[in-house]
Amino acid sequence: MTRSLAALALLGLATGAAHAQSSVTLYGSLDGGLRNLVNGTKGGGAALTMASNGTYNSNRWGFEGKEDLGGGYYARFNLEAGYVLSTGANNNTSNQIFQRTSTVGLGGPFGQVDIGHQFTLQHFLVKDFEPFDFHYLGITESTAISGGVTGRDDNAINYRGIFGPWVIRGTYALGGVPGSAAHGSTFAGGFNYRAALVKLGAGYTHKSNPLSATSSAYFGDDQYTAGGTLSLGPVDAMVGYSLNIQDTPASAKSQTRNQYLWGGLRYQATPFFNVTAAYYDNKNKTAAVDGRKDVAILGIVYLLSKRTELYADIDYTKFTGGYVTNSTLNPSGHSKQTGVSFGMNHWF
């Protein structure tokens, strides 16, 4: 009887272990490329650089883990950091070790919920109709479209549910300010529709931006986005639109309007070679000062293997209005710039 009970206990432990299957994956990307930008300096000369965080793809490394909880449910986590390939330094100016992603979550038949520092809802939404799939981030307008400088939310709760061809999305990011649930917070909702020939997406994001670091007042920041992709054999045609309306402090009694339009074609010529062409237009209006940035870019990628690819691009950027003298958006101060990039990217 004792031996039978012991055997049953061992069988129960083995069954529990079988349900708790888990895995941890180390992954990353290394991008080594050069870029030459005509009119890239204030003196009008060309600027030859090696991008600090990758030209074609962002340099990163991270851990991703998943544990099977049984019944179709699972727990997961993701930690991801950036680095500078040319020097080996951390890409960590904000004193965040895992400044790219830091989440823990739970998934199952209901969908998936992730909590922590993560990409904005805009990022996931736009990915279905972004011509370069968030490559060449230092050249295109993808970063601005997907959520500003970092394209990520702190203190975020992100939901994604896949139901047939529909993907339902929702995000709530806490502001972290005592005594106010709204101050500094973000909430967003959207959807993607995915079929063989067409992909569609639309979403809305609202942020309650602090008036200042010490003020309890805040003002609105709204973004509306929609777009789609039409797939015809080896060719994908993409188009998108996004409008960001941000209130300025009450004393200014005005708004900042950033309108983004983009479109592109992606041609998969062979399983190893593709060509992408895209055009991005950003029109800004702030306190009666207009500015505009237009980017045209043509890029090619050749796969040496499943993990190693060669890339090259040629691009043209034109600034007009207030953008010509904007030192943040246009450090060189020249209205027209032409760039050429080439390099290698490896995944592990």
Short mmCIF file of N, CA and C in Angstrom, two decimals, residues 264-325:
data_model
loop_
_atom_site.label_atom_id
_atom_site.label_comp_id
_atom_site.label_asym_id
_atom_site.label_seq_id
_atom_site.Cartn_x
_atom_site.Cartn_y
_atom_site.Cartn_z
N GLY A 264 3.84 53.13 -49.79
CA GLY A 264 5.01 52.43 -50.29
C GLY A 264 4.66 51.14 -51.00
N LEU A 265 5.65 50.60 -51.70
CA LEU A 265 5.54 49.33 -52.39
C LEU A 265 6.69 48.43 -51.95
N ARG A 266 6.38 47.18 -51.68
CA ARG A 266 7.39 46.19 -51.31
C ARG A 266 7.30 45.03 -52.29
N TYR A 267 8.41 44.74 -52.96
CA TYR A 267 8.44 43.69 -53.99
C TYR A 267 9.40 42.58 -53.57
N GLN A 268 8.86 41.38 -53.35
CA GLN A 268 9.66 40.22 -53.00
C GLN A 268 10.06 39.53 -54.30
N ALA A 269 11.16 39.98 -54.89
CA ALA A 269 11.56 39.49 -56.22
C ALA A 269 11.89 38.00 -56.19
N THR A 270 12.61 37.55 -55.17
CA THR A 270 12.93 36.14 -54.96
C THR A 270 12.85 35.89 -53.46
N PRO A 271 12.92 34.61 -53.02
CA PRO A 271 12.93 34.36 -51.57
C PRO A 271 14.10 35.03 -50.85
N PHE A 272 15.13 35.46 -51.60
CA PHE A 272 16.34 36.01 -50.99
C PHE A 272 16.53 37.51 -51.22
N PHE A 273 15.68 38.10 -52.06
CA PHE A 273 15.92 39.48 -52.47
C PHE A 273 14.61 40.26 -52.52
N ASN A 274 14.59 41.44 -51.86
CA ASN A 274 13.39 42.28 -51.93
C ASN A 274 13.78 43.74 -52.11
N VAL A 275 12.86 44.49 -52.69
CA VAL A 275 13.03 45.92 -52.95
C VAL A 275 11.83 46.64 -52.35
N THR A 276 12.09 47.75 -51.62
CA THR A 276 11.03 48.55 -51.01
C THR A 276 11.24 50.02 -51.35
N ALA A 277 10.16 50.67 -51.75
CA ALA A 277 10.19 52.11 -52.01
C ALA A 277 9.06 52.75 -51.21
N ALA A 278 9.34 53.89 -50.58
CA ALA A 278 8.32 54.53 -49.74
C ALA A 278 8.49 56.04 -49.75
N TYR A 279 7.40 56.70 -49.39
CA TYR A 279 7.39 58.16 -49.30
C TYR A 279 6.67 58.55 -48.02
N TYR A 280 7.29 59.43 -47.23
CA TYR A 280 6.71 59.89 -45.96
C TYR A 280 6.57 61.41 -46.00
N ASP A 281 5.43 61.90 -45.55
CA ASP A 281 5.18 63.34 -45.51
C ASP A 281 4.71 63.72 -44.11
N ASN A 282 5.41 64.64 -43.48
CA ASN A 282 5.03 65.14 -42.15
C ASN A 282 4.79 66.65 -42.24
N LYS A 283 3.57 67.07 -41.95
CA LYS A 283 3.22 68.49 -41.97
C LYS A 283 2.89 68.92 -40.56
N ASN A 284 3.62 69.93 -40.07
CA ASN A 284 3.47 70.39 -38.71
C ASN A 284 3.00 71.83 -38.67
N LYS A 285 2.09 72.11 -37.74
CA LYS A 285 1.64 73.48 -37.53
C LYS A 285 1.64 73.75 -36.04
N THR A 286 2.47 74.70 -35.61
CA THR A 286 2.59 75.04 -34.21
C THR A 286 2.57 76.56 -34.05
N ALA A 287 1.56 77.07 -33.35
CA ALA A 287 1.46 78.52 -33.07
C ALA A 287 1.72 79.34 -34.32
N ALA A 288 1.03 78.97 -35.42
CA ALA A 288 1.08 79.68 -36.70
C ALA A 288 2.43 79.58 -37.41
N VAL A 289 3.30 78.69 -36.96
CA VAL A 289 4.58 78.46 -37.64
C VAL A 289 4.50 77.10 -38.33
N ASP A 290 4.48 77.10 -39.66
CA ASP A 290 4.34 75.86 -40.41
C ASP A 290 5.71 75.25 -40.71
N GLY A 291 5.74 73.92 -40.74
CA GLY A 291 6.94 73.21 -41.13
C GLY A 291 6.57 71.91 -41.81
N ARG A 292 7.47 71.43 -42.65
CA ARG A 292 7.17 70.21 -43.40
C ARG A 292 8.44 69.42 -43.64
N LYS A 293 8.30 68.11 -43.59
CA LYS A 293 9.41 67.21 -43.88
C LYS A 293 8.91 66.12 -44.81
N ASP A 294 9.60 65.97 -45.96
CA ASP A 294 9.26 64.93 -46.93
C ASP A 294 10.46 64.02 -47.12
N VAL A 295 10.22 62.70 -47.08
CA VAL A 295 11.29 61.72 -47.22
C VAL A 295 10.90 60.70 -48.29
N ALA A 296 11.77 60.52 -49.28
CA ALA A 296 11.62 59.46 -50.28
C ALA A 296 12.79 58.51 -50.10
N ILE A 297 12.52 57.20 -50.08
CA ILE A 297 13.58 56.23 -49.80
C ILE A 297 13.37 54.96 -50.62
N LEU A 298 14.47 54.45 -51.16
CA LEU A 298 14.48 53.19 -51.90
C LEU A 298 15.51 52.28 -51.24
N GLY A 299 15.08 51.07 -50.84
CA GLY A 299 15.97 50.15 -50.14
C GLY A 299 15.92 48.75 -50.72
N ILE A 300 17.05 48.04 -50.66
CA ILE A 300 17.12 46.65 -51.10
C ILE A 300 17.73 45.80 -50.00
N VAL A 301 17.31 44.53 -49.95
CA VAL A 301 17.84 43.58 -48.97
C VAL A 301 18.12 42.26 -49.68
N TYR A 302 19.29 41.69 -49.41
CA TYR A 302 19.64 40.38 -49.96
C TYR A 302 20.01 39.45 -48.81
N LEU A 303 19.34 38.31 -48.71
CA LEU A 303 19.58 37.36 -47.64
C LEU A 303 20.72 36.42 -47.99
N LEU A 304 21.76 36.41 -47.17
CA LEU A 304 22.83 35.43 -47.31
C LEU A 304 22.46 34.12 -46.67
N SER A 305 21.59 34.19 -45.65
CA SER A 305 21.08 33.02 -44.95
C SER A 305 19.81 33.44 -44.23
N LYS A 306 19.26 32.57 -43.40
CA LYS A 306 18.06 32.92 -42.65
C LYS A 306 18.34 33.98 -41.59
N ARG A 307 19.61 34.15 -41.22
CA ARG A 307 19.96 35.06 -40.13
C ARG A 307 20.84 36.23 -40.56
N THR A 308 21.38 36.21 -41.75
CA THR A 308 22.31 37.25 -42.18
C THR A 308 21.83 37.88 -43.47
N GLU A 309 21.79 39.22 -43.51
CA GLU A 309 21.30 39.92 -44.68
C GLU A 309 22.18 41.13 -44.97
N LEU A 310 22.31 41.45 -46.26
CA LEU A 310 22.98 42.66 -46.72
C LEU A 310 21.92 43.67 -47.12
N TYR A 311 22.17 44.95 -46.88
CA TYR A 311 21.17 45.97 -47.20
C TYR A 311 21.85 47.20 -47.77
N ALA A 312 21.05 47.99 -48.49
CA ALA A 312 21.51 49.28 -49.02
C ALA A 312 20.30 50.14 -49.29
N ASP A 313 20.47 51.47 -49.20
CA ASP A 313 19.37 52.38 -49.50
C ASP A 313 19.91 53.67 -50.06
N ILE A 314 19.03 54.39 -50.75
CA ILE A 314 19.28 55.77 -51.15
C ILE A 314 18.03 56.56 -50.79
N ASP A 315 18.22 57.73 -50.21
CA ASP A 315 17.07 58.49 -49.72
C ASP A 315 17.28 59.98 -49.94
N TYR A 316 16.17 60.69 -50.00
CA TYR A 316 16.18 62.13 -50.22
C TYR A 316 15.21 62.78 -49.24
N THR A 317 15.67 63.77 -48.51
CA THR A 317 14.85 64.47 -47.52
C THR A 317 14.79 65.96 -47.84
N LYS A 318 13.59 66.51 -47.76
CA LYS A 318 13.40 67.94 -48.03
C LYS A 318 12.66 68.57 -46.85
N PHE A 319 13.25 69.65 -46.30
CA PHE A 319 12.62 70.41 -45.22
C PHE A 319 12.12 71.74 -45.79
N THR A 320 10.94 72.15 -45.34
CA THR A 320 10.42 73.47 -45.72
C THR A 320 9.86 74.16 -44.47
N GLY A 321 9.68 75.48 -44.57
CA GLY A 321 9.11 76.24 -43.46
C GLY A 321 9.98 76.19 -42.22
N GLY A 322 9.33 76.08 -41.07
CA GLY A 322 10.03 76.09 -39.80
C GLY A 322 10.95 74.91 -39.57
N TYR A 323 10.80 73.83 -40.34
CA TYR A 323 11.65 72.65 -40.15
C TYR A 323 13.08 72.90 -40.64
N VAL A 324 13.27 73.86 -41.53
CA VAL A 324 14.62 74.11 -42.05
C VAL A 324 15.56 74.55 -40.93
N THR A 325 15.06 75.37 -40.02
CA THR A 325 15.90 75.92 -38.95
C THR A 325 15.70 75.19 -37.62
#
